[in-house]
């Protein structure tokens, strides 16, 4: 026991121990290994159906009924199935045009690993299977739609109004910290 105290009493040993503690702390922060065992399920409904009615020029009477309402539903503009890259990933991706003309990317039945700094990217990169597709999505044009809300479930991501969704051909679940795709889907136009 005396030898341990003597060794720990040396400045070099104390400095090495401090560096080791800092390195372990940084490694835990950077890799966040506990997320591999934590699932976050998010279930969002597709943005709603909008009901509009035609403008009326006169009050309805018994002989002239009110004009009928029209129902405008969201329309799928493109879709594709997720394939696995760095982590096993399944689910469906849809590019949905809403009644107001805006777009959302919808992930349905998503199932992937949790990880640090996961994002949903709309990209122009081709989807390649296996490790060849892990790192291609930051090579060309891409738009981050935000942090992945959950690694399981169905969720919506708003496409910014100044982005032309027809210029993009795929969606990636992208780990921004390690620059790698967890999974991706090629968007086939409807």
mmCIF file of N, CA, C and O in Angstrom, residues 4-6 10 16-17 22 31 38 46 53-54 56 63 65 72 78 91 100 103-104 109 116 118 133 144 156 159 179:
data_model
loop_
_atom_site.group_PDB
_atom_site.id
_atom_site.type_symbol
_atom_site.label_atom_id
_atom_site.label_comp_id
_atom_site.label_asym_id
_atom_site.label_seq_id
_atom_site.Cartn_x
_atom_site.Cartn_y
_atom_site.Cartn_z
ATOM 1 N N UNK A 4 1.815 2.290 -3.562
ATOM 2 C CA UNK A 4 0.761 2.968 -4.311
ATOM 3 C C UNK A 4 0.721 4.442 -3.928
ATOM 4 O O UNK A 4 0.626 5.323 -4.786
ATOM 5 N N UNK A 5 0.797 4.738 -2.639
ATOM 6 C CA UNK A 5 0.802 6.135 -2.188
ATOM 7 C C UNK A 5 2.017 6.873 -2.724
ATOM 8 O O UNK A 5 1.932 8.023 -3.130
ATOM 9 N N UNK A 6 3.141 6.178 -2.727
ATOM 10 C CA UNK A 6 4.365 6.798 -3.211
ATOM 11 C C UNK A 6 4.252 7.114 -4.702
ATOM 12 O O UNK A 6 4.633 8.191 -5.149
ATOM 13 N N UNK A 10 3.673 11.171 -6.911
ATOM 14 C CA UNK A 10 4.527 11.773 -7.925
ATOM 15 C C UNK A 10 3.697 12.632 -8.870
ATOM 16 O O UNK A 10 2.620 12.239 -9.308
ATOM 17 N N UNK A 16 -0.827 12.020 -15.350
ATOM 18 C CA UNK A 16 -1.299 10.944 -16.239
ATOM 19 C C UNK A 16 -2.702 10.492 -15.853
ATOM 20 O O UNK A 16 -3.543 10.244 -16.726
ATOM 21 N N UNK A 17 -2.956 10.388 -14.567
ATOM 22 C CA UNK A 17 -4.289 10.003 -14.094
ATOM 23 C C UNK A 17 -5.321 11.060 -14.488
ATOM 24 O O UNK A 17 -6.423 10.735 -14.946
ATOM 25 N N UNK A 22 -9.907 12.727 -18.031
ATOM 26 C CA UNK A 22 -10.436 13.647 -19.033
ATOM 27 C C UNK A 22 -10.702 12.906 -20.344
ATOM 28 O O UNK A 22 -11.735 13.110 -20.997
ATOM 29 N N UNK A 31 -18.955 9.665 -27.965
ATOM 30 C CA UNK A 31 -19.588 8.459 -28.514
ATOM 31 C C UNK A 31 -20.975 8.192 -27.946
ATOM 32 O O UNK A 31 -21.782 7.540 -28.581
ATOM 33 N N UNK A 38 -30.938 2.881 -25.617
ATOM 34 C CA UNK A 38 -32.100 3.738 -25.364
ATOM 35 C C UNK A 38 -32.866 3.956 -26.655
ATOM 36 O O UNK A 38 -32.313 4.444 -27.636
ATOM 37 N N UNK A 46 -49.855 12.484 -39.740
ATOM 38 C CA UNK A 46 -49.603 13.287 -40.928
ATOM 39 C C UNK A 46 -50.365 14.597 -40.764
ATOM 40 O O UNK A 46 -51.508 14.587 -40.298
ATOM 41 N N UNK A 53 -64.256 25.942 -48.295
ATOM 42 C CA UNK A 53 -65.558 26.080 -48.940
ATOM 43 C C UNK A 53 -65.464 27.198 -49.966
ATOM 44 O O UNK A 53 -64.715 28.152 -49.799
ATOM 45 N N UNK A 54 -66.227 27.036 -51.017
ATOM 46 C CA UNK A 54 -66.236 28.040 -52.082
ATOM 47 C C UNK A 54 -66.883 29.311 -51.564
ATOM 48 O O UNK A 54 -67.821 29.270 -50.765
ATOM 49 N N UNK A 56 -69.260 32.365 -51.168
ATOM 50 C CA UNK A 56 -70.668 32.522 -51.508
ATOM 51 C C UNK A 56 -70.951 33.989 -51.812
ATOM 52 O O UNK A 56 -70.505 34.872 -51.091
ATOM 53 N N UNK A 63 -84.272 27.625 -52.319
ATOM 54 C CA UNK A 63 -84.118 27.263 -53.725
ATOM 55 C C UNK A 63 -82.655 27.200 -54.153
ATOM 56 O O UNK A 63 -82.323 26.545 -55.120
ATOM 57 N N UNK A 65 -79.149 26.163 -52.471
ATOM 58 C CA UNK A 65 -78.403 25.678 -51.303
ATOM 59 C C UNK A 65 -76.975 26.225 -51.287
ATOM 60 O O UNK A 65 -76.459 26.684 -52.292
ATOM 61 N N UNK A 72 -59.332 18.958 -49.260
ATOM 62 C CA UNK A 72 -58.011 18.844 -49.851
ATOM 63 C C UNK A 72 -57.143 18.011 -48.916
ATOM 64 O O UNK A 72 -56.945 18.389 -47.766
ATOM 65 N N UNK A 78 -43.409 11.682 -53.652
ATOM 66 C CA UNK A 78 -42.344 10.701 -53.870
ATOM 67 C C UNK A 78 -42.246 9.827 -52.625
ATOM 68 O O UNK A 78 -42.646 10.240 -51.534
ATOM 69 N N UNK A 91 -37.990 1.110 -42.650
ATOM 70 C CA UNK A 91 -39.092 2.056 -42.639
ATOM 71 C C UNK A 91 -39.322 2.604 -44.027
ATOM 72 O O UNK A 91 -38.669 2.212 -44.999
ATOM 73 N N UNK A 100 -51.650 23.318 -48.478
ATOM 74 C CA UNK A 100 -51.216 24.703 -48.656
ATOM 75 C C UNK A 100 -50.020 24.845 -49.605
ATOM 76 O O UNK A 100 -49.491 25.931 -49.796
ATOM 77 N N UNK A 103 -44.301 21.292 -48.171
ATOM 78 C CA UNK A 103 -43.916 19.880 -48.197
ATOM 79 C C UNK A 103 -43.379 19.444 -46.841
ATOM 80 O O UNK A 103 -42.777 20.236 -46.118
ATOM 81 N N UNK A 104 -43.572 18.162 -46.529
ATOM 82 C CA UNK A 104 -42.945 17.535 -45.370
ATOM 83 C C UNK A 104 -42.331 16.217 -45.827
ATOM 84 O O UNK A 104 -42.821 15.580 -46.763
ATOM 85 N N UNK A 109 -42.925 4.113 -39.738
ATOM 86 C CA UNK A 109 -42.457 2.838 -39.190
ATOM 87 C C UNK A 109 -40.937 2.770 -39.139
ATOM 88 O O UNK A 109 -40.341 1.728 -39.400
ATOM 89 N N UNK A 116 -25.586 9.652 -31.427
ATOM 90 C CA UNK A 116 -25.356 11.068 -31.168
ATOM 91 C C UNK A 116 -25.549 11.902 -32.432
ATOM 92 O O UNK A 116 -25.097 11.526 -33.506
ATOM 93 N N UNK A 118 -28.047 12.724 -34.612
ATOM 94 C CA UNK A 118 -28.695 12.205 -35.823
ATOM 95 C C UNK A 118 -29.584 13.278 -36.434
ATOM 96 O O UNK A 118 -30.314 13.969 -35.729
ATOM 97 N N UNK A 133 -22.326 3.220 -49.467
ATOM 98 C CA UNK A 133 -23.289 4.310 -49.314
ATOM 99 C C UNK A 133 -23.194 5.056 -48.009
ATOM 100 O O UNK A 133 -23.955 5.987 -47.770
ATOM 101 N N UNK A 144 -30.468 19.914 -44.238
ATOM 102 C CA UNK A 144 -30.819 19.287 -42.974
ATOM 103 C C UNK A 144 -32.223 19.738 -42.591
ATOM 104 O O UNK A 144 -32.503 20.934 -42.538
ATOM 105 N N UNK A 156 -42.762 13.648 -38.836
ATOM 106 C CA UNK A 156 -42.776 14.595 -39.955
ATOM 107 C C UNK A 156 -41.661 15.624 -39.797
ATOM 108 O O UNK A 156 -41.381 16.080 -38.688
ATOM 109 N N UNK A 159 -40.104 20.729 -44.867
ATOM 110 C CA UNK A 159 -39.140 21.168 -45.872
ATOM 111 C C UNK A 159 -39.248 22.692 -45.926
ATOM 112 O O UNK A 159 -40.341 23.221 -46.121
ATOM 113 N N UNK A 179 -20.176 11.838 -39.509
ATOM 114 C CA UNK A 179 -20.309 11.949 -40.972
ATOM 115 C C UNK A 179 -20.568 10.603 -41.624
ATOM 116 O O UNK A 179 -19.836 10.177 -42.532
#
